[in-house]
mmCIF file of C-alpha atoms and ligand atoms in Angstrom:
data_model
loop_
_atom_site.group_PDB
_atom_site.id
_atom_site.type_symbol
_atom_site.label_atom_id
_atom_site.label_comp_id
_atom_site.label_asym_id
_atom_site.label_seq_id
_atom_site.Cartn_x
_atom_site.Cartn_y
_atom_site.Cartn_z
ATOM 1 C CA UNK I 1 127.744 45.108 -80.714
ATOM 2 C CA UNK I 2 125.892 46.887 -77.541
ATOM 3 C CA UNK I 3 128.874 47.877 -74.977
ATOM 4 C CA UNK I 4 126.954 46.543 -72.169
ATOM 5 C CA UNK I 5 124.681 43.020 -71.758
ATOM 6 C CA UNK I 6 123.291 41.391 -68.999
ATOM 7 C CA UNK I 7 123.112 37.651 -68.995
ATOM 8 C CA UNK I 8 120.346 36.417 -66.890
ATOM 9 C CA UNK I 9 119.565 32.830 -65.735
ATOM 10 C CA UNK I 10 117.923 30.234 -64.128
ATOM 11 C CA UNK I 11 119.957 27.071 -63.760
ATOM 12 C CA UNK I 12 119.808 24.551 -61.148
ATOM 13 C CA UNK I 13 122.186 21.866 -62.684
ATOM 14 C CA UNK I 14 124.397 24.692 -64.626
ATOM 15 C CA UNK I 15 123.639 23.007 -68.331
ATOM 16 C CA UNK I 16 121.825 26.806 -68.697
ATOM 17 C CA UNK I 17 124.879 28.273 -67.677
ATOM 18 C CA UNK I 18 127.055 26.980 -69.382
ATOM 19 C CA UNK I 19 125.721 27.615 -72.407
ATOM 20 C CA UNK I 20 125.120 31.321 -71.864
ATOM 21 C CA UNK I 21 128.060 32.153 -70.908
ATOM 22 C CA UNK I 22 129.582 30.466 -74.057
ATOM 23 C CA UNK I 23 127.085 32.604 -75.872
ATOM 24 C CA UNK I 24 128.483 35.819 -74.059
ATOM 25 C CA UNK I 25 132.048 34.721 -75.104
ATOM 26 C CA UNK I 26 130.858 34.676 -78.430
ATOM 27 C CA UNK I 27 129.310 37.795 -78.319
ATOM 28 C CA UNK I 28 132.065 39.852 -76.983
ATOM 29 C CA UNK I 29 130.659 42.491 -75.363
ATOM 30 C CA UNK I 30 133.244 44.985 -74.247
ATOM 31 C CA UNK I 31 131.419 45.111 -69.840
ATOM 32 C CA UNK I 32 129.522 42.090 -68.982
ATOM 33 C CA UNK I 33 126.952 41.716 -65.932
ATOM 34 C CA UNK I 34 125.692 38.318 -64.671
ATOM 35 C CA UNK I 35 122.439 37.858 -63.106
ATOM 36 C CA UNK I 36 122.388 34.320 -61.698
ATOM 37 C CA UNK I 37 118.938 33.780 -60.210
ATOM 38 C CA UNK I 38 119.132 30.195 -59.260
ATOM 39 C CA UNK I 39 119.550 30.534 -55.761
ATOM 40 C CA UNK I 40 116.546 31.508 -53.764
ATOM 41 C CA UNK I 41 117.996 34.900 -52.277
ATOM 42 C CA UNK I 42 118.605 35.833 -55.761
ATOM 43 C CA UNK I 43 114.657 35.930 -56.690
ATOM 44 C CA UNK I 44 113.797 37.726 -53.928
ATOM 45 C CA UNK I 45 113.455 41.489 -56.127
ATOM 46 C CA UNK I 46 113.307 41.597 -60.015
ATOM 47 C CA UNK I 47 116.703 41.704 -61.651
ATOM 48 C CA UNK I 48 118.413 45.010 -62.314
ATOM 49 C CA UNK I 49 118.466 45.029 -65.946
ATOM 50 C CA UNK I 50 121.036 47.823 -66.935
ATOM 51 C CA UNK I 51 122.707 46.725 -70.319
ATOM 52 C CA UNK I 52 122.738 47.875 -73.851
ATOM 53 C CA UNK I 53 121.669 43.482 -74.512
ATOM 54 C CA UNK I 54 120.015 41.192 -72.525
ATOM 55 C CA UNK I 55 121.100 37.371 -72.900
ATOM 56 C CA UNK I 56 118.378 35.764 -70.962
ATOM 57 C CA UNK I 57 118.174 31.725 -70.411
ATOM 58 C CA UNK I 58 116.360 29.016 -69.097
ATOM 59 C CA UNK I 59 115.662 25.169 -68.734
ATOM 60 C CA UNK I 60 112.749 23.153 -70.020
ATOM 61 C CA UNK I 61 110.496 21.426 -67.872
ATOM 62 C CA UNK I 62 107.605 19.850 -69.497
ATOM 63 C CA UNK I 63 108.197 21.505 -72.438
ATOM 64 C CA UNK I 64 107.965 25.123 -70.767
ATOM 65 C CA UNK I 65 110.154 27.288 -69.247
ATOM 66 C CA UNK I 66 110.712 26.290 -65.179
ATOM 67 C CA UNK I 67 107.919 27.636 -63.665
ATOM 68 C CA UNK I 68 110.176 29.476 -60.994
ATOM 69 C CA UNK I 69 112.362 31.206 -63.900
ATOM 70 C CA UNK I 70 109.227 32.556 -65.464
ATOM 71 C CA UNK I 71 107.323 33.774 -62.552
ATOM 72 C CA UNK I 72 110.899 36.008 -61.929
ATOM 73 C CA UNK I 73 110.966 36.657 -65.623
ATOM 74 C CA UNK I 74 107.506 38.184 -65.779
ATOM 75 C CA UNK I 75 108.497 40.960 -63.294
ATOM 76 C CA UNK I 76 111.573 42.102 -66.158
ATOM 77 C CA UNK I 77 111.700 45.487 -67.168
ATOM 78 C CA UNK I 78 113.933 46.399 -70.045
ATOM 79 C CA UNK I 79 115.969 49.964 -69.474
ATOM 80 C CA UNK I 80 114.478 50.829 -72.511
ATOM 81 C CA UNK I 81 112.150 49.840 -74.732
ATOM 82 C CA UNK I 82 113.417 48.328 -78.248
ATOM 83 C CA UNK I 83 116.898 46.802 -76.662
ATOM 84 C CA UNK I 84 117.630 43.563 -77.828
ATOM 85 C CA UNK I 85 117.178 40.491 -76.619
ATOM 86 C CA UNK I 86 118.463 37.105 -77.408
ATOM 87 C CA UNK I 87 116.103 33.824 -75.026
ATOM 88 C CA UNK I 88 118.173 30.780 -74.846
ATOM 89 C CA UNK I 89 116.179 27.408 -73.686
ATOM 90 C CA UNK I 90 118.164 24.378 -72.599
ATOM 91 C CA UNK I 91 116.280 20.784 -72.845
ATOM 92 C CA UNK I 92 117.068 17.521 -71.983
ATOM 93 C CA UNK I 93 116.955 16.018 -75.517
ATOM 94 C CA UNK I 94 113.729 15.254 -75.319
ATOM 95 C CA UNK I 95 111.682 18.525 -76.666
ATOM 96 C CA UNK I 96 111.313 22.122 -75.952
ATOM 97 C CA UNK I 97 107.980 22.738 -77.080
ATOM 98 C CA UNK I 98 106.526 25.905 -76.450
ATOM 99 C CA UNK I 99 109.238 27.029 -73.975
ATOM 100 C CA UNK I 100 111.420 29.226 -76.538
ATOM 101 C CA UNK I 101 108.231 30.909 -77.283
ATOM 102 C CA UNK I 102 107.384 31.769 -73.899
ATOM 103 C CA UNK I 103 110.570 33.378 -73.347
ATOM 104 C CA UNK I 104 110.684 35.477 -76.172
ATOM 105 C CA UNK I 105 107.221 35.862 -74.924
ATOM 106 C CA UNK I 106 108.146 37.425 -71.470
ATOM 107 C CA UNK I 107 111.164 39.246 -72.930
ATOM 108 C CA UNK I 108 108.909 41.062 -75.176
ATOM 109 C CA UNK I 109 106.563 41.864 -72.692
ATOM 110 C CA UNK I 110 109.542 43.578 -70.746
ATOM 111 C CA UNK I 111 110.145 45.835 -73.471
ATOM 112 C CA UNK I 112 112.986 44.113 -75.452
ATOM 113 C CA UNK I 113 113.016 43.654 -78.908
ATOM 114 C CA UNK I 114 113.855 39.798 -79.834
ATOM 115 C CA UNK I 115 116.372 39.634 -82.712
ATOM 116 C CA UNK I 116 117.954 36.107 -81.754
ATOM 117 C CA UNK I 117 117.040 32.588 -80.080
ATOM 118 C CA UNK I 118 118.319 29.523 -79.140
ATOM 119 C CA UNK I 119 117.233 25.716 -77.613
ATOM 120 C CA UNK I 120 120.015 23.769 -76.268
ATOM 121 C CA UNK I 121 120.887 20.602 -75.064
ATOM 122 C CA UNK I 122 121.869 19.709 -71.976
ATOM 123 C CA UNK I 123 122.507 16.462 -69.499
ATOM 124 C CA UNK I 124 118.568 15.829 -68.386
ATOM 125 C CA UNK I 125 118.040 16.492 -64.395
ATOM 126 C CA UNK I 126 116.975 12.629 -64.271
ATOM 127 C CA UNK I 127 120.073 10.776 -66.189
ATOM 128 C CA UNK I 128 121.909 8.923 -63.909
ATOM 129 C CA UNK I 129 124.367 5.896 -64.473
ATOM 130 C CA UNK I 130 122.073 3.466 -64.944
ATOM 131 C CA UNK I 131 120.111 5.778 -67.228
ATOM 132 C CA UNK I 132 122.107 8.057 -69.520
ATOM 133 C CA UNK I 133 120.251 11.082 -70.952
ATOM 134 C CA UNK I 134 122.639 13.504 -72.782
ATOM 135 C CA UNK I 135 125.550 12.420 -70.451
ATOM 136 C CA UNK I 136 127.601 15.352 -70.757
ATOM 137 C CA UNK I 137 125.758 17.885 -72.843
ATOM 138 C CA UNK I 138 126.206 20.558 -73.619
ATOM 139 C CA UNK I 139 130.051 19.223 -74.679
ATOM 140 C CA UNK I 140 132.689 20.534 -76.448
ATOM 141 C CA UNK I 141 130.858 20.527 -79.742
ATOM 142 C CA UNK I 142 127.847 22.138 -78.027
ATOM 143 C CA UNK I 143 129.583 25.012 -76.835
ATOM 144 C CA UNK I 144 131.597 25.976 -79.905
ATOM 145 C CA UNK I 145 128.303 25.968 -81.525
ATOM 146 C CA UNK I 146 126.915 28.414 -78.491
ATOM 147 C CA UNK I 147 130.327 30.437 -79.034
ATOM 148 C CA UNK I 148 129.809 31.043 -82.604
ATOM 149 C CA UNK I 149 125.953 31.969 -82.644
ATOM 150 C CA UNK I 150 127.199 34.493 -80.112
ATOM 151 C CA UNK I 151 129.202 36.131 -83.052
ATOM 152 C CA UNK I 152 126.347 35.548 -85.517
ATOM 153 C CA UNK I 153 124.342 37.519 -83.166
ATOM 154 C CA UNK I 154 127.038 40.099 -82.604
ATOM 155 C CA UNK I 155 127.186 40.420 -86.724
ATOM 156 C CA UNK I 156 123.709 41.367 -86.801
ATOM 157 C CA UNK I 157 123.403 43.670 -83.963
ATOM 158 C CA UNK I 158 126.533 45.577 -85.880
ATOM 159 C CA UNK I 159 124.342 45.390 -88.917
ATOM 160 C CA UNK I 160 122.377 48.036 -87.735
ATOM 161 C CA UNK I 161 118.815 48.707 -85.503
ATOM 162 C CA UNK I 162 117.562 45.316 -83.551
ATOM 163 C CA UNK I 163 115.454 43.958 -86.235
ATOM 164 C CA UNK I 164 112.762 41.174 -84.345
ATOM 165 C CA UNK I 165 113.023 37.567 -85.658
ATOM 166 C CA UNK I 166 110.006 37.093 -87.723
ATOM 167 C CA UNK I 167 109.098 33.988 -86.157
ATOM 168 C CA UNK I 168 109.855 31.681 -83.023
ATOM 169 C CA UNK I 169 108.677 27.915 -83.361
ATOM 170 C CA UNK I 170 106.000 27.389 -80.445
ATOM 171 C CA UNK I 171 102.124 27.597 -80.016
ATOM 172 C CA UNK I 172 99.605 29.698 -77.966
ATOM 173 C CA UNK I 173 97.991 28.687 -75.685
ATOM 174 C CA UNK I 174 101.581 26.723 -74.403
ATOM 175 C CA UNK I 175 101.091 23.440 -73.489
ATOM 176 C CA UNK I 176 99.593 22.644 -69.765
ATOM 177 C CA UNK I 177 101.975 22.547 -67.255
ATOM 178 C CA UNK I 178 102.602 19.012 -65.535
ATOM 179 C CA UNK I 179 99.793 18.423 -63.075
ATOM 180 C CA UNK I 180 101.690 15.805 -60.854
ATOM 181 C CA UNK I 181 105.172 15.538 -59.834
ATOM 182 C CA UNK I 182 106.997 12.681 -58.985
ATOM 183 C CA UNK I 183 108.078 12.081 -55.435
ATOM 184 C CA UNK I 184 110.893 14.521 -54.768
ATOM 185 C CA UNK I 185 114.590 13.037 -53.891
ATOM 186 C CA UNK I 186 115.213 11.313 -50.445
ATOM 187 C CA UNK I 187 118.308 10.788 -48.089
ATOM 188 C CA UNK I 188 119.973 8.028 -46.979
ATOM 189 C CA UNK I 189 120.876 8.290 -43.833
ATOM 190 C CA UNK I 190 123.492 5.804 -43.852
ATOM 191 C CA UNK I 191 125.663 7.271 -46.240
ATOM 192 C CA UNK I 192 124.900 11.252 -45.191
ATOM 193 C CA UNK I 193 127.864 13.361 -43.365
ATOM 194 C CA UNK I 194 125.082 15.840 -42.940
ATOM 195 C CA UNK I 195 127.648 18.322 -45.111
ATOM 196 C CA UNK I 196 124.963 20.541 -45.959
ATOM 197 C CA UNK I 197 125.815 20.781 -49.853
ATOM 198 C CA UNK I 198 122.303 20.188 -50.818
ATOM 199 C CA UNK I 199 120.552 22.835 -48.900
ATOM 200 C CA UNK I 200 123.391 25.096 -50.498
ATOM 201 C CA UNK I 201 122.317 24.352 -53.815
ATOM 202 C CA UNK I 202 118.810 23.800 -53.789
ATOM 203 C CA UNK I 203 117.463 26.372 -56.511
ATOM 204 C CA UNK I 204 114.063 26.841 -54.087
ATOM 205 C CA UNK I 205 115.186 26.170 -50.672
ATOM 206 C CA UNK I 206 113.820 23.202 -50.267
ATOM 207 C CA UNK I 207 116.352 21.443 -48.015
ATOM 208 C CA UNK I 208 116.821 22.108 -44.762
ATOM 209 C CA UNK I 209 120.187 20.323 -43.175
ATOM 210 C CA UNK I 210 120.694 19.996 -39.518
ATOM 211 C CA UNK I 211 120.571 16.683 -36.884
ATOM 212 C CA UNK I 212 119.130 15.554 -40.338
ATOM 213 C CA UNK I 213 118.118 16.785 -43.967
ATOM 214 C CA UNK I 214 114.816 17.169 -44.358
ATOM 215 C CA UNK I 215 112.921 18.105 -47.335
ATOM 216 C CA UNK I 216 109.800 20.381 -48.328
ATOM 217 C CA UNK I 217 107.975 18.444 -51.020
ATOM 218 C CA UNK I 218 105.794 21.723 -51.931
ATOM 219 C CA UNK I 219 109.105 23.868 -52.835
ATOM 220 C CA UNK I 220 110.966 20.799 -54.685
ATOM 221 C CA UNK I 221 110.932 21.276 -57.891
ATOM 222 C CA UNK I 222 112.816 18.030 -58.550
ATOM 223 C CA UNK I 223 115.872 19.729 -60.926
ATOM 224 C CA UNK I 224 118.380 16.821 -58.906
ATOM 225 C CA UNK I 225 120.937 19.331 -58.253
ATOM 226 C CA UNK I 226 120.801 18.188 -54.753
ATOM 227 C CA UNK I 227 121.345 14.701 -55.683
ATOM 228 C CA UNK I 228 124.327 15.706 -58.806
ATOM 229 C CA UNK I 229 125.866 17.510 -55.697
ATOM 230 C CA UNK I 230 125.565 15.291 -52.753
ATOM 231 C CA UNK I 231 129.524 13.750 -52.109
ATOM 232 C CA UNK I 232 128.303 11.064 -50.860
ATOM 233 C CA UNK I 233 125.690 9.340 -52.962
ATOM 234 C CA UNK I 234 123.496 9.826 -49.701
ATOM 235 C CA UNK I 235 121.130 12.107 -51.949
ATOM 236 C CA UNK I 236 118.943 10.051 -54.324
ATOM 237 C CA UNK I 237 115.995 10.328 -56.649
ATOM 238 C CA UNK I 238 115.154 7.364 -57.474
ATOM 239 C CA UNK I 239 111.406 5.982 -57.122
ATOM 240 C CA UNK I 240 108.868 4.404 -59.526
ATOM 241 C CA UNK I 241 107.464 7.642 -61.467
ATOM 242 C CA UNK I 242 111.167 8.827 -62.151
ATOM 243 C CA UNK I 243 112.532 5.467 -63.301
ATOM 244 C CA UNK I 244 109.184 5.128 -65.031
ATOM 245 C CA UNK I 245 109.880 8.686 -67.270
ATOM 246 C CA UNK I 246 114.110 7.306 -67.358
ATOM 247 C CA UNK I 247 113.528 4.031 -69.193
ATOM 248 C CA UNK I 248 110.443 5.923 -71.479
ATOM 249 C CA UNK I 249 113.029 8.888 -72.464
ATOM 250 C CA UNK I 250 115.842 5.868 -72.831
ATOM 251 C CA UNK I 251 113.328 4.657 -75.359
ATOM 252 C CA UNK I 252 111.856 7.387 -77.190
ATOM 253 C CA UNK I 253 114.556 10.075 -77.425
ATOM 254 C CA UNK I 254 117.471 7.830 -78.143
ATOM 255 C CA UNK I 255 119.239 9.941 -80.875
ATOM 256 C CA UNK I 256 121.743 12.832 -80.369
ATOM 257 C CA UNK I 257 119.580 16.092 -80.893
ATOM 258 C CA UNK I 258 121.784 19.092 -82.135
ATOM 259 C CA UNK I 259 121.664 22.839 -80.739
ATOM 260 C CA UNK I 260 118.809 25.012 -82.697
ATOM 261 C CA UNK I 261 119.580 28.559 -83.733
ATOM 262 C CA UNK I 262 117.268 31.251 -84.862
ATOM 263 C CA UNK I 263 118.260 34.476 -86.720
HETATM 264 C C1 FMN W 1 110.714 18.281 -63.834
HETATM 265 C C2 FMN W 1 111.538 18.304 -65.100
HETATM 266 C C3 FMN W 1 110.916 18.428 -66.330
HETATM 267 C C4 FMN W 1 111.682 18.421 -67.503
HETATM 268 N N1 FMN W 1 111.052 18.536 -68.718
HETATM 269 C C5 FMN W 1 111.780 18.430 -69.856
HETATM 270 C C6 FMN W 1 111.143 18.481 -71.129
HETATM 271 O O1 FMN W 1 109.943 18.708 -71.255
HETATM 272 N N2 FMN W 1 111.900 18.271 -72.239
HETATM 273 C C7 FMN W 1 113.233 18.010 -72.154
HETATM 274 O O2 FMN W 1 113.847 17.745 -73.183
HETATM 275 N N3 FMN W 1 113.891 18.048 -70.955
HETATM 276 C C8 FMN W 1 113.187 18.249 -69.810
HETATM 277 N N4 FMN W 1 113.832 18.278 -68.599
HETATM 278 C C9 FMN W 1 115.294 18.247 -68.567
HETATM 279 C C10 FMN W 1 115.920 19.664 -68.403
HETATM 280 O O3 FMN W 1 115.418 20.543 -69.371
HETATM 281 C C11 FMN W 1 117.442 19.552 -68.535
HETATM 282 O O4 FMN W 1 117.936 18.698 -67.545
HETATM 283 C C12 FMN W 1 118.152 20.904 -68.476
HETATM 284 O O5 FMN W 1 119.461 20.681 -68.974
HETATM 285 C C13 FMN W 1 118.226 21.466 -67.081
HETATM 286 O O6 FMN W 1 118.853 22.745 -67.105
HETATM 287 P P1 FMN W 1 119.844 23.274 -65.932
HETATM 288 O O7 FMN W 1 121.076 22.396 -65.978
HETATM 289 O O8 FMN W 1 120.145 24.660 -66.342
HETATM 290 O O9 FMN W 1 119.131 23.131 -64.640
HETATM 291 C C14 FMN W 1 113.095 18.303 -67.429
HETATM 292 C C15 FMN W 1 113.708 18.219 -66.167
HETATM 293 C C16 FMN W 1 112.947 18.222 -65.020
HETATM 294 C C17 FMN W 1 113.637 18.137 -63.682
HETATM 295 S S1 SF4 W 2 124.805 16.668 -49.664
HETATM 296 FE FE1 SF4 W 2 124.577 14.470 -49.278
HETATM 297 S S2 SF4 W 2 125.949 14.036 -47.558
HETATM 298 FE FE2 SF4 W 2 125.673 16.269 -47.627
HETATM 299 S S3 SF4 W 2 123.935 16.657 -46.208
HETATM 300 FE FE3 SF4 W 2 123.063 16.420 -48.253
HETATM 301 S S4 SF4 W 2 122.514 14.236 -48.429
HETATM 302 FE FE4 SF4 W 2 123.928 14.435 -46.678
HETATM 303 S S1 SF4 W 3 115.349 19.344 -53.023
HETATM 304 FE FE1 SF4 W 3 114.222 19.385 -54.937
HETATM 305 S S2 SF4 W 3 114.419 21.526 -55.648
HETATM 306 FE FE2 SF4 W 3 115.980 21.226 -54.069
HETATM 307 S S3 SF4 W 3 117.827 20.644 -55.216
HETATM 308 FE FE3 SF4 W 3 116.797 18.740 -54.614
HETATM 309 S S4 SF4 W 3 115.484 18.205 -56.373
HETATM 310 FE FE4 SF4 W 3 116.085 20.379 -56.603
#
């Protein structure tokens, strides 16, 4: 196993982030640096890539990876060329499409050499009580899985030179990306404290929190971590379109999709 990996990632609602850094665990590399790009500030310069590994991750939207992770991930350059690199998509039990190609896609345009890959699941941005969509994911059983691809992955980087997976399940040209989103969350004013927790963790900085929160439809990119995080309930996303796409994933993704490993 490389001495040194970076794990990189873009995760409003932390279901990416969790399962990298169960990954890393598994992976047990000796120095470890993490590159968490999901606040704005953190995109504002491409990510110093330094390690012997890059563990690189993402979420699925629309069956791609988020727009705002791969627009950061096409300015990646590895150290040097060949290192390896192992792209991790999470999804929200629906599909993932042609999103773990385009990250091995971007990786290997930085210069790394793809030897391992992963999709995910994790609790979709839009479940809510009323709507569960992998409540909970990635659970227990989730992230023992992550912990012991990370040691498959360490196994074959001890097996000798980073040898590329021969193939990664996707298509070119990727699918379109989604031409219309659905209204972006709203406050109620009732019920705000005016706290401030959802500008904090708005991936885009799309909330801005003062006499009142206000919010910049054109930056949303309506992930709901403002609305997971609001103590209040004040924070909701709830509107036609959304509950429209809830009750259509209720119905047409109701089974229990398992983690997918490539090697
Ligand atoms: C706008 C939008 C589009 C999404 N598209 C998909 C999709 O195509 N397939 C899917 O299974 N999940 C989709 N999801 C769900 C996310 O992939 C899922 O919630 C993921 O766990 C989020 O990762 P994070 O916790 O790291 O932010 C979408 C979520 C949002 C907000
Ligand atoms: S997190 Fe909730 S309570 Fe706090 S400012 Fe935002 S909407 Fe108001
Ligand atoms: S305002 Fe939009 S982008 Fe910001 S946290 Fe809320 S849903 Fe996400």
């Amino acid at each position: 196993m490389p001495q040194s990996l970076d794990l990189l990632y873009f995760s409003p609602t932390g279901t990416t982030r969790s399962v990298i850094h169960s990954i890393a665990d598994g992976l047990g590399a000796s120095s470890t640096t993490t590159l968490d790009v999901s606040s704005p500030g953190a995109r504002l310069s491409a990510p110093r890539l330094a390690g012997q590994c890059l563990l690189i991750g993402a979420p699925v939207y629309f069956g791609r990876v988020q727009v705002n992770a791969a627009a950061l991930y096409r300015t990646l350059r590895a150290p040097s060329v060949g290192l390896p690199a192992v792209p991790v998509v999470v999804y929200g039990n629906r599909a993932w499409e042609d999103a773990l190609l385009e990250l091995s896609d971007l990786v290997t345009d930085a210069g790394y050499c793809v030897v391992a890959g992963a999709a995910f699941v994790g609790e979709h941005a839009y479940s809510d009580a009323g709507h569960p969509l992998a409540p909970g994911r990635p659970d227990a059983d989730d992230l023992a899985i992550a912990r012991a691809f990370g040691g498959s992955v360490r196994d074959k980087l001890n097996a000798g030179p980073p040898v590329p997976l021969a193939q990664v399940p996707g298509k070119r040209p990727y699918r379109e990306p989604h031409a219309e989103p659905a209204p972006p969350p709203v406050t109620r004013a009732a019920d705000c404290t005016l706290c401030g927790t959802c500008a904090s963790v708005c991936p885009t900085g799309a909330v801005h929190c003062s006499t009142e929160v206000e919010t910049d439809v054109r930056l949303c990119i309506r992930c709901a971590a403002c609305v997971k995080h609001c103590p209040t309930g004040a924070r909701v996303l709830s509107n036609p379109a959304v509950d429209k796409v809830r009750n259509w994933l209720l119905r047409t993704c109701p089974a229990r999709r398992e983690p997918e490993l490539f090697l």
